[in-house]
Tab-separated table of C-alpha atoms and ligand atoms in Angstrom:
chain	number	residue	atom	x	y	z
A	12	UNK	CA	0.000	0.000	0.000
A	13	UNK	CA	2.576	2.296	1.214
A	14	UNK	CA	4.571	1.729	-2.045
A	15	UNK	CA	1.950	2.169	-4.187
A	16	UNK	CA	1.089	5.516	-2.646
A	17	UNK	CA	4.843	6.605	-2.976
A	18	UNK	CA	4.891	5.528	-6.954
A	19	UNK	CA	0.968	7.575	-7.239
A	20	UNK	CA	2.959	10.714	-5.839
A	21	UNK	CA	6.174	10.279	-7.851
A	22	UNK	CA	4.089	10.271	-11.407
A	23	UNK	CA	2.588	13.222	-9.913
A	24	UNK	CA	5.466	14.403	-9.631
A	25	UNK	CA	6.726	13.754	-12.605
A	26	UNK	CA	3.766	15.048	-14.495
A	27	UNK	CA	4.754	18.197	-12.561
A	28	UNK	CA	8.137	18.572	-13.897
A	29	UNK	CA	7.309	17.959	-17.231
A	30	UNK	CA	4.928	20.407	-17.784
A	31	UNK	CA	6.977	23.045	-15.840
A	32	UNK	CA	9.637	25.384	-17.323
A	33	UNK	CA	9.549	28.627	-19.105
A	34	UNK	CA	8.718	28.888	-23.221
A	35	UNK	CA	9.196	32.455	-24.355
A	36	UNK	CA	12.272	32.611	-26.204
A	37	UNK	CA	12.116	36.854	-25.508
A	38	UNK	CA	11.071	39.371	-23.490
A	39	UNK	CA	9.279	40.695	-26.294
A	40	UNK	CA	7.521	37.369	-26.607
A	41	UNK	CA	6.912	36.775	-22.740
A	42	UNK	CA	5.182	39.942	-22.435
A	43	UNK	CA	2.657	38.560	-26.344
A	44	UNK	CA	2.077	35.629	-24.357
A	45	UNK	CA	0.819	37.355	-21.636
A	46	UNK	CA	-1.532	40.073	-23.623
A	47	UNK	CA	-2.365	37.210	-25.557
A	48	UNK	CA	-4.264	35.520	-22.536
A	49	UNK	CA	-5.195	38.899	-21.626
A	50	UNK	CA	-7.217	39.758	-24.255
A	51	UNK	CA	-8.340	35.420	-23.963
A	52	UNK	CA	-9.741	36.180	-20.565
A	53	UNK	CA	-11.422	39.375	-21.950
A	54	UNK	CA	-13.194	37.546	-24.322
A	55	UNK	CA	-14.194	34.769	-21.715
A	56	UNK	CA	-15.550	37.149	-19.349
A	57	UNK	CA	-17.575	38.339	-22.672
A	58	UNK	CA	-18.785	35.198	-23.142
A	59	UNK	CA	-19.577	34.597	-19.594
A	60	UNK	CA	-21.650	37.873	-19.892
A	61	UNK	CA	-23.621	36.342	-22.879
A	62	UNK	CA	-24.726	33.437	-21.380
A	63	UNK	CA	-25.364	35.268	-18.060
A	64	UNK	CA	-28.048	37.645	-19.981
A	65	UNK	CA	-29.377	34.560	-21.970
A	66	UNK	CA	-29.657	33.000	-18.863
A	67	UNK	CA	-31.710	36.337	-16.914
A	68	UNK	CA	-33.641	36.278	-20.335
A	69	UNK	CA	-34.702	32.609	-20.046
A	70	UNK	CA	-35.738	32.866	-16.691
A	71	UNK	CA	-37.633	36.111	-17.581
A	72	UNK	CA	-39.328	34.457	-20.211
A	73	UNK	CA	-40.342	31.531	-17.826
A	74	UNK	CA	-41.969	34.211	-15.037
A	75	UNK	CA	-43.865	35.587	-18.097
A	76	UNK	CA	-45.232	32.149	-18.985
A	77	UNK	CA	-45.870	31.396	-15.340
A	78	UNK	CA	-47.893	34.788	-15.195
A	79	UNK	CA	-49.859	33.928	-18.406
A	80	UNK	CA	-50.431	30.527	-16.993
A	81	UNK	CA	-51.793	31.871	-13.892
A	82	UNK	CA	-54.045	34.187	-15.350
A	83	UNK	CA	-55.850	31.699	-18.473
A	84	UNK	CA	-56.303	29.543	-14.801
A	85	UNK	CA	-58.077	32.319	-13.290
A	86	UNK	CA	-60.004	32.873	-16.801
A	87	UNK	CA	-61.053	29.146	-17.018
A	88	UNK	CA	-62.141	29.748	-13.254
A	89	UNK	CA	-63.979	32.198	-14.291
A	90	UNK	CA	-66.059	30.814	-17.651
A	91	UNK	CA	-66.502	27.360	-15.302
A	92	UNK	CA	-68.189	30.453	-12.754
A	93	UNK	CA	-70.115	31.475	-15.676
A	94	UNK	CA	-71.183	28.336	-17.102
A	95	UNK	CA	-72.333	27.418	-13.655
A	96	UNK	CA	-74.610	30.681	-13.334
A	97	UNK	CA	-76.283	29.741	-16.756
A	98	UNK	CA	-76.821	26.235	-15.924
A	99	UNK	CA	-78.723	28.102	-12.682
A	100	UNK	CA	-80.265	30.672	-15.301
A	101	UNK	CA	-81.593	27.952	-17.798
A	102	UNK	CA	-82.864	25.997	-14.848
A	103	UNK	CA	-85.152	28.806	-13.399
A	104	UNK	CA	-86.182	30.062	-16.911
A	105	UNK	CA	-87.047	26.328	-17.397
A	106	UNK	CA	-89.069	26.418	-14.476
A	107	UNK	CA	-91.046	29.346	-16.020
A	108	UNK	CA	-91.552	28.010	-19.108
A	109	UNK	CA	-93.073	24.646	-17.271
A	110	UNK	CA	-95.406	26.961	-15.497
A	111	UNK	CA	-96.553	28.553	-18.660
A	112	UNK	CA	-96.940	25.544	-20.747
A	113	UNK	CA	-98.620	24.215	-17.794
A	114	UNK	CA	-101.045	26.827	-18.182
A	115	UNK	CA	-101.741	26.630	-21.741
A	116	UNK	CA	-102.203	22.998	-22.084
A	117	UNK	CA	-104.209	22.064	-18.319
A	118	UNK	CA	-105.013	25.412	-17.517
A	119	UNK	CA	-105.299	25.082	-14.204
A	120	UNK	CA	-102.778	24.750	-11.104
A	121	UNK	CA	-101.738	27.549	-8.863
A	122	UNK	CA	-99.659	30.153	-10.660
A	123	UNK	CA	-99.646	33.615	-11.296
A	124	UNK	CA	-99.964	33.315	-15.101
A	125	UNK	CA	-103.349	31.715	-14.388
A	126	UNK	CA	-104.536	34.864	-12.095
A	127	UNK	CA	-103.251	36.947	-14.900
A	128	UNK	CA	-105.476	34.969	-17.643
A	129	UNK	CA	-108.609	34.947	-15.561
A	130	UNK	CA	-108.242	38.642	-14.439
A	131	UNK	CA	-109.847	39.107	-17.915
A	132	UNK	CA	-112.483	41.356	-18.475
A	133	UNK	CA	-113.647	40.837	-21.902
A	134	UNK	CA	-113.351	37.382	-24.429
A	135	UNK	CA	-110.704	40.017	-26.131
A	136	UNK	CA	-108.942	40.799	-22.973
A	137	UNK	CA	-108.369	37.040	-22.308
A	138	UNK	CA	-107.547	36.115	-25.908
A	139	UNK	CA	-105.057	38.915	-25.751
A	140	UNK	CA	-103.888	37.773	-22.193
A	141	UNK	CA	-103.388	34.479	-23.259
A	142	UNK	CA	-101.282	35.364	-26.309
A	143	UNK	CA	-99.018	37.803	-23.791
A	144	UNK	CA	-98.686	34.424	-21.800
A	145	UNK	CA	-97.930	32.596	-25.371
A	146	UNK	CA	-95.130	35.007	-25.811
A	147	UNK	CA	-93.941	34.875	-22.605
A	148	UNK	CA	-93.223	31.540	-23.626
A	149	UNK	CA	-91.441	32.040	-26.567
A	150	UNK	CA	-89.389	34.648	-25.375
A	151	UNK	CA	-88.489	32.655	-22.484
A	152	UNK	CA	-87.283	29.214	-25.099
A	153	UNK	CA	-85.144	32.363	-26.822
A	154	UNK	CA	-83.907	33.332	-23.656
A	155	UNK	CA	-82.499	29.798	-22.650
A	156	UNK	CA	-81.033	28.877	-26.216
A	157	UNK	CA	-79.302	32.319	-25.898
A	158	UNK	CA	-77.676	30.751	-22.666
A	159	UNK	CA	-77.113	27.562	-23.956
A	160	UNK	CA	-75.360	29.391	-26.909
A	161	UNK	CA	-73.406	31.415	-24.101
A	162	UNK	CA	-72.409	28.193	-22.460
A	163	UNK	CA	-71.346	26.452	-26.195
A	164	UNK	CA	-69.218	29.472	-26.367
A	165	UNK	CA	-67.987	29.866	-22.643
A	166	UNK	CA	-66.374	25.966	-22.952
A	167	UNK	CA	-64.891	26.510	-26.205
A	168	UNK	CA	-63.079	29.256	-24.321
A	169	UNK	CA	-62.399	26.872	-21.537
A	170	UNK	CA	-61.441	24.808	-24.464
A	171	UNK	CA	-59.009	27.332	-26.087
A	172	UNK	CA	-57.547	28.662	-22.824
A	173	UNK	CA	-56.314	24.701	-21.712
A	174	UNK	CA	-54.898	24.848	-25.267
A	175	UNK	CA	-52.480	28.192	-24.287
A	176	UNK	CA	-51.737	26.630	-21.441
A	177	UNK	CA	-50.629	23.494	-22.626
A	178	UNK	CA	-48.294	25.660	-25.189
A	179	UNK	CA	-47.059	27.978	-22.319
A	180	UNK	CA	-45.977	24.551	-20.520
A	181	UNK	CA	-43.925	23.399	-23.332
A	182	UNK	CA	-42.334	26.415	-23.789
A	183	UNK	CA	-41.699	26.756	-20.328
A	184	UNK	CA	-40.027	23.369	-20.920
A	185	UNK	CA	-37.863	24.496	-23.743
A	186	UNK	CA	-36.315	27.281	-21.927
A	187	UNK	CA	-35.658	25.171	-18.801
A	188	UNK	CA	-33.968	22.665	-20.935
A	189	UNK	CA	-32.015	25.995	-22.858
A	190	UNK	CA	-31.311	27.187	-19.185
A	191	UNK	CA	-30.226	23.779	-18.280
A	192	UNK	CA	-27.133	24.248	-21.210
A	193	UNK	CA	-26.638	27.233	-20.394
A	194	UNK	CA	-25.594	26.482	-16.782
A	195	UNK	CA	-23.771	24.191	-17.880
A	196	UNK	CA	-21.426	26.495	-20.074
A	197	UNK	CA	-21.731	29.045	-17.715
A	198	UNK	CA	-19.391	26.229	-15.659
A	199	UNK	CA	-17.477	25.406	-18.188
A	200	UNK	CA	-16.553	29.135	-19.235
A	201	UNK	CA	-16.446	29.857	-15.168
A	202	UNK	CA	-13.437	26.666	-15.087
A	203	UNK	CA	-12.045	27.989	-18.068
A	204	UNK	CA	-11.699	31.721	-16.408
A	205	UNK	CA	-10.066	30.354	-13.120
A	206	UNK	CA	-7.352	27.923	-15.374
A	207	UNK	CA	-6.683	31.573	-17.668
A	208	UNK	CA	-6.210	33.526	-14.448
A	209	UNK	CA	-3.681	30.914	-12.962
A	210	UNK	CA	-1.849	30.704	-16.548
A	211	UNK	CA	-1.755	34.818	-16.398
A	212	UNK	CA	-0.391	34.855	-13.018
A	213	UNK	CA	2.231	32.696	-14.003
A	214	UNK	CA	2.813	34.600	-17.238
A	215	UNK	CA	2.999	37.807	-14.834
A	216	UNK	CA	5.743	36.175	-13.145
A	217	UNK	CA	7.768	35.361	-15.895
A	218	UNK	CA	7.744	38.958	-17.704
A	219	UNK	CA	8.923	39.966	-14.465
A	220	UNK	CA	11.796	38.349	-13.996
A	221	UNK	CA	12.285	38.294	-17.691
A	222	UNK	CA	12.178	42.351	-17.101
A	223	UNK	CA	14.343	41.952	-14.291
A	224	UNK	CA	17.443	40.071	-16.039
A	225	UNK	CA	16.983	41.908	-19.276
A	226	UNK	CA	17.577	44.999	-17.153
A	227	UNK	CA	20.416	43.478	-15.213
A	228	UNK	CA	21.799	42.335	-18.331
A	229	UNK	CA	21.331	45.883	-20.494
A	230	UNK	CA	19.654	43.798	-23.133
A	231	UNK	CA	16.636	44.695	-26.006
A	232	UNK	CA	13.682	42.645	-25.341
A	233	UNK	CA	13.764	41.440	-28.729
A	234	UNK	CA	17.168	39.790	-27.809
A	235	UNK	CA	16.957	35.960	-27.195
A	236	UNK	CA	17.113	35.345	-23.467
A	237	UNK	CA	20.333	33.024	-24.540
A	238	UNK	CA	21.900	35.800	-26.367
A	239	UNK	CA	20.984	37.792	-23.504
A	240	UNK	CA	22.372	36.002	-20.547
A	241	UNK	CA	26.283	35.927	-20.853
A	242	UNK	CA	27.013	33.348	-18.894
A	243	UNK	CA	30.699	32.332	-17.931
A	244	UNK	CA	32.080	29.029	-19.227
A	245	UNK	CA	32.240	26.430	-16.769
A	246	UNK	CA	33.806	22.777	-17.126
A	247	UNK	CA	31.566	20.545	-15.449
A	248	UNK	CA	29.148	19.751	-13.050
A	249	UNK	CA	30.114	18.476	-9.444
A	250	UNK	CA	28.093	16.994	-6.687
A	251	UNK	CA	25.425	19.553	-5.434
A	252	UNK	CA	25.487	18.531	-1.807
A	253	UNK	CA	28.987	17.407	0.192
A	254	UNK	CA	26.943	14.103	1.433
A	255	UNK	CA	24.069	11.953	0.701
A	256	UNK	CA	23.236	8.644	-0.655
A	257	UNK	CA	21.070	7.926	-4.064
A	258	UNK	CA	17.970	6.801	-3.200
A	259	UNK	CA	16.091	7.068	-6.998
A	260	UNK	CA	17.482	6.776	-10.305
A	261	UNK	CA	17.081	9.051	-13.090
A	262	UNK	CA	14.801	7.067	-15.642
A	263	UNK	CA	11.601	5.247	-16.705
A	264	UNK	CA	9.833	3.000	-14.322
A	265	UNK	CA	6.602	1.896	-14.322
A	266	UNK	CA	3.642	4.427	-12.363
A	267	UNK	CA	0.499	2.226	-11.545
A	268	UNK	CA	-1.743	5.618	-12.694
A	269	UNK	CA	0.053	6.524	-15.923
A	270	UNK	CA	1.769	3.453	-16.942
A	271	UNK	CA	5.568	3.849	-17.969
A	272	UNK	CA	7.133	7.382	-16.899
A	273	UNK	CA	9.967	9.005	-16.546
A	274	UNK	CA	11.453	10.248	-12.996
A	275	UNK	CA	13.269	13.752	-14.346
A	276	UNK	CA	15.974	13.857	-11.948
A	277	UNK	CA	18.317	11.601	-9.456
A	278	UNK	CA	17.107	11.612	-5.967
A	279	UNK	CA	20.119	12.725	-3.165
A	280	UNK	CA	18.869	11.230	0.357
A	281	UNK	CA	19.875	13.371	3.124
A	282	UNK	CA	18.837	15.082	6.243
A	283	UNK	CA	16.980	17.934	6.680
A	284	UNK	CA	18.763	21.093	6.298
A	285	UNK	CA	22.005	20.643	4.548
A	286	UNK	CA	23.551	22.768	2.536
A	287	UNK	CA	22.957	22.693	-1.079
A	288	UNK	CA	25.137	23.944	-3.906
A	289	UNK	CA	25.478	25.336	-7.323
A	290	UNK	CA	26.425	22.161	-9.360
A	291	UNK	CA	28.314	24.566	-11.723
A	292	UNK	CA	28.692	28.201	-12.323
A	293	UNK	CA	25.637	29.584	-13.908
A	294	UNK	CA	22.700	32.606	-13.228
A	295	UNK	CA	19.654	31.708	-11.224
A	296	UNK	CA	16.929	31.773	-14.047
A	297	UNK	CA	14.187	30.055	-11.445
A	298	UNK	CA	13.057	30.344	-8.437
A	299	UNK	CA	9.138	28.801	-6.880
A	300	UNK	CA	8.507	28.946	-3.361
A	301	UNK	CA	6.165	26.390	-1.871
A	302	UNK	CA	5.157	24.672	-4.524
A	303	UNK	CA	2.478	21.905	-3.492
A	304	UNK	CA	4.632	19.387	-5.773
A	305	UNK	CA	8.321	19.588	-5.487
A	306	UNK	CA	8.226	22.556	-2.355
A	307	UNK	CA	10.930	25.448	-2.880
A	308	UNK	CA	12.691	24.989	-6.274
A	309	UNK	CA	15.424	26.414	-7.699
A	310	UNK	CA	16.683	26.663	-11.379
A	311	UNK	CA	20.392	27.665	-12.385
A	312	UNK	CA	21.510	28.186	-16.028
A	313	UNK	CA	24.731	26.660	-17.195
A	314	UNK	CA	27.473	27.202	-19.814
A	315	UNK	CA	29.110	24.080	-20.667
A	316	UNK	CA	32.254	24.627	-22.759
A	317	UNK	CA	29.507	26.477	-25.191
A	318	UNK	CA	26.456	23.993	-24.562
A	319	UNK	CA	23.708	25.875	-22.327
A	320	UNK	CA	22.031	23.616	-19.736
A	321	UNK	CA	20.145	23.760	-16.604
A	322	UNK	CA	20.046	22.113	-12.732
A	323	UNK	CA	17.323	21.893	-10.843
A	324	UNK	CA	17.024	21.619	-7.469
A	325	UNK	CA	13.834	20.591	-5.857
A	326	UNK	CA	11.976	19.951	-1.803
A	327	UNK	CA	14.189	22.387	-0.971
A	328	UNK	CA	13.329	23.635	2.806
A	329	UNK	CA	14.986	26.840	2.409
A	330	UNK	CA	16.504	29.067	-0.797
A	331	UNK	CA	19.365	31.353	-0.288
A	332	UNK	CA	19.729	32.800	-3.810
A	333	UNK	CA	17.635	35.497	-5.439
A	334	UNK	CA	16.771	35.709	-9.367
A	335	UNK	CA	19.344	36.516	-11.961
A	336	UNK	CA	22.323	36.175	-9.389
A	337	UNK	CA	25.603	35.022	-10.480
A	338	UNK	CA	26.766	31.641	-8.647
A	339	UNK	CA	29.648	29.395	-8.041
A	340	UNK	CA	30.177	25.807	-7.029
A	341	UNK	CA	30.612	27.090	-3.502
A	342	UNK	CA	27.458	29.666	-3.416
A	343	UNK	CA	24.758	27.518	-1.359
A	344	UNK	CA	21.725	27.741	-2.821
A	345	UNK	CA	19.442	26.704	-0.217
A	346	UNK	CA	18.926	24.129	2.361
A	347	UNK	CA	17.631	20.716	1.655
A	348	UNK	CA	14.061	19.378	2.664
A	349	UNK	CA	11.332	16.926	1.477
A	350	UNK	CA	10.944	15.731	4.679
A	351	UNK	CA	9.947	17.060	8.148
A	352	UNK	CA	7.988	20.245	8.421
A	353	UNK	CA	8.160	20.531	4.275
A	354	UNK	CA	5.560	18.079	3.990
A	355	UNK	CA	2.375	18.635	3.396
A	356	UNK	CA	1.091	15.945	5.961
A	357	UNK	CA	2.952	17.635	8.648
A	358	UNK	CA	1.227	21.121	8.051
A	359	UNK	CA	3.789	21.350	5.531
A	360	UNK	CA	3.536	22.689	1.673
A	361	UNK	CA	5.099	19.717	-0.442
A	362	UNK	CA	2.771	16.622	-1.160
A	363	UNK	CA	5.217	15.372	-3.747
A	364	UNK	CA	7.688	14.041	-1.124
A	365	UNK	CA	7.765	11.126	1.009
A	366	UNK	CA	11.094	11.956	3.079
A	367	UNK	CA	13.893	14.145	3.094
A	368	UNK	CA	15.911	14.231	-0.330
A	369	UNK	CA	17.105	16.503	-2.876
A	370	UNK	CA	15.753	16.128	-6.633
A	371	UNK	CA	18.386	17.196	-8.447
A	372	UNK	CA	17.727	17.544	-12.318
A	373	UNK	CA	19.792	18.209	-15.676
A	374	UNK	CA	17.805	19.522	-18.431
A	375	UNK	CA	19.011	20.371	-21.845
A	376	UNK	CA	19.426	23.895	-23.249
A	377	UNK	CA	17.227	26.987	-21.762
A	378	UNK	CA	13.768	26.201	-22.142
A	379	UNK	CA	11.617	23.199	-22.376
A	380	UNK	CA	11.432	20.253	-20.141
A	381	UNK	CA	13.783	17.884	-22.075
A	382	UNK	CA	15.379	15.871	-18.908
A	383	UNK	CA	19.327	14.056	-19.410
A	384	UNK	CA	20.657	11.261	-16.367
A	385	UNK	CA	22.532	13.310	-14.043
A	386	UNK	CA	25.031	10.603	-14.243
A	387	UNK	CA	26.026	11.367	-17.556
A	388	UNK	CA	27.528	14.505	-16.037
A	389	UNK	CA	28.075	14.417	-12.191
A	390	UNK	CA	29.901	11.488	-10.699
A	391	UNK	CA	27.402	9.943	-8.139
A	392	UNK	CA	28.247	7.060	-6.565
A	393	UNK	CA	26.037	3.594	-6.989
A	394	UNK	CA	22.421	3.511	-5.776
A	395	UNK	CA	22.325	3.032	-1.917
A	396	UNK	CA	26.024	3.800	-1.638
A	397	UNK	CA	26.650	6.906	0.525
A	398	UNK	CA	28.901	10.141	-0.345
A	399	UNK	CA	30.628	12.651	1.726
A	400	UNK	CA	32.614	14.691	-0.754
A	401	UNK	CA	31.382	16.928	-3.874
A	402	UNK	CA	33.436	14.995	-6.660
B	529	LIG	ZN1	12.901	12.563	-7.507
């Protein structure tokens, strides 16, 4: 368990150092590279601004819909109301008409159309009585196919208002499933804006110190950072520490999360807080504090007999140098760590170490993250053996 965990952290690691290092070429091109993802993060927050408004637009459009739901309910409500006081209507006018035919046909019963007929004072007077009655009648059939109409029309509306409602729900639908995507870009643009502001920040960083050794250095920021640096000729590398032992290889082993990869440097085991040294002459071209893979690092540019390379020095618990200084063999760089109080489990920053050792890399030229074996250039002695002298 314990070793798997160690190999999980070491690809990590790994993954780390490969993607690390500095690309611009320039000054010139440090500081594109940084308006570049300037005006890249201007446009995101445009975007994000878009889909924010279609977003306050959908849901507006959704209240709306709710609203005009709400009232064709209270409409329907209000025609069901209606149709229910015609239905009452139809039924008392029916009751009328009952009463009058009752009176026409039987003439007799108890009803005032009857007192009306038989107040009569002439044969005329009651013919003309009756007929009033007659059209009493009539008018009163009118009166309830009127209604009836009334209700015919009153359920079509019913009819016609569960119809807009039915069309407000699906396009209430529509626009939740629209403001569904949209939320869901609205992440994707919101990730996207935090990843640009971390790349700036590190772009930042790098046109300053860019700034700060072109000044140093009295150079154009056109000028290649190569050209720029003149660094003096040394003839080798030596040990970067005065004791250790080597615990890891430089090389390709297998990782149980990303198959075969390659460890970028030779790992030095020592104690906490030992000096460590400039493995050559050179100019400090890097220096991260508290990284949470790989702690406080420091990078040194070399001049090989005309080949540029750089060291590496990683988990260090302490750094003594400063950007674009000037070091020898014997300037100490910093003091090692990866163990102790560096690590993250013990409150520490560095969750890329398991114990107290220096990673000590060799890369090739002055950018990229091309990696060489250490023991190509610096005599080490053989894994597990220990060392107490610099060469
Ligand atoms: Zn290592």
């Amino acid at each position: 368990m314990m070793k798997k965990i160690f190999y999980t952290i070491l690809c990590i690691l790994c993954f780390f150092l490969l993607i690390g290092g500095v690309s611009a070429k320039t000054l010139k091109e440090a500081k594109d590279e940084l308006n570049r993802d300037i005006a890249n993060r201007n446009a995101l927050i445009q975007k994000q601004k878009d889909v924010q408004n279609r977003i306050k637009n959908a849901e507006g459009d959704i209240s709306n819909l709710e609203d005009e739901i709400e009232k064709y309910e209270q409409e329907i409500e209000e025609t069901l109301a209606e149709i229910d006081r015609l239905n009452e209507e139809i039924e008392a006018k029916q009751i009328e008409i009952d009463n009058l035919l009752n009176f026409l046909e039987v003439a007799d019963g108890d009803n005032v159309y009857l007192e009306y007929i038989f107040k009569s004072k002439s044969f005329t007077d009651f013919i003309y009585r009756s007929a009033v009655v007659e059209q009493l009648t009539k008018y009163n059939d009118d009166l309830i196919d009127q209604m009836y109409n009334l209700i015919e029309e009153n359920k079509k509306q019913q009819e016609e208002l569960n119809v807009k409602i039915d069309n407000n729900e699906k396009s209430i639908e529509k626009l939740e499933n629209k403001l569904k995507t949209y939320n869901v870009s609205l992440k994707d643009l919101e990730t996207a804006h935090t990843n640009i502001d971390d790349t700036i920040a590190d772009r930042k960083r790098t046109v300053e110190y860019y700034e700060k050794l072109y000044k140093q250095y009295n150079c154009k920021e056109t000028v290649e950072l190569d050209t720029c640096l003149t660094v003096e000729s040394a003839s080798g590398f030596i040990r970067p520490t005065k004791k250790g032992s080597i615990s890891s290889e430089w090389g390709y082993r297998r990782c149980p999360i990303h198959g075969r990869e390659l460890h970028s440097g030779i790992d030095v085991a020592l104690g906490m807080n030992n000096p460590v040294y400039a493995a050559a002459s050179g100019v400090v071209v890097g220096i991260t504090k508290r990284s949470s893979c790989g702690g406080n690092i420091v990078t040194i540019r070399h001049n090989i007999k005309g080949t540029i390379y750089r060291t590496r020095y990683m988990h260090l618990a302490s750094i003594n140098v400063s950007m674009g200084q000037k070091v020898t063999v014997v300037t100490e760089i910093g003091k090692s760590g990866g163990g102790g109080y560096t690590l993250r489990r013990n409150g520490g920053w560095d969750s890329c170490s398991t114990g107290a050792h220096l990673h000590f890399m060799i890369l090739k030229g002055s950018t990229g993250s091309t990696t060489i074996n250490p023991r190509k250039m610096v005599k080490f002695p053989a894994k597990g053996k220990s060392f107490s002298a610099r060469w």
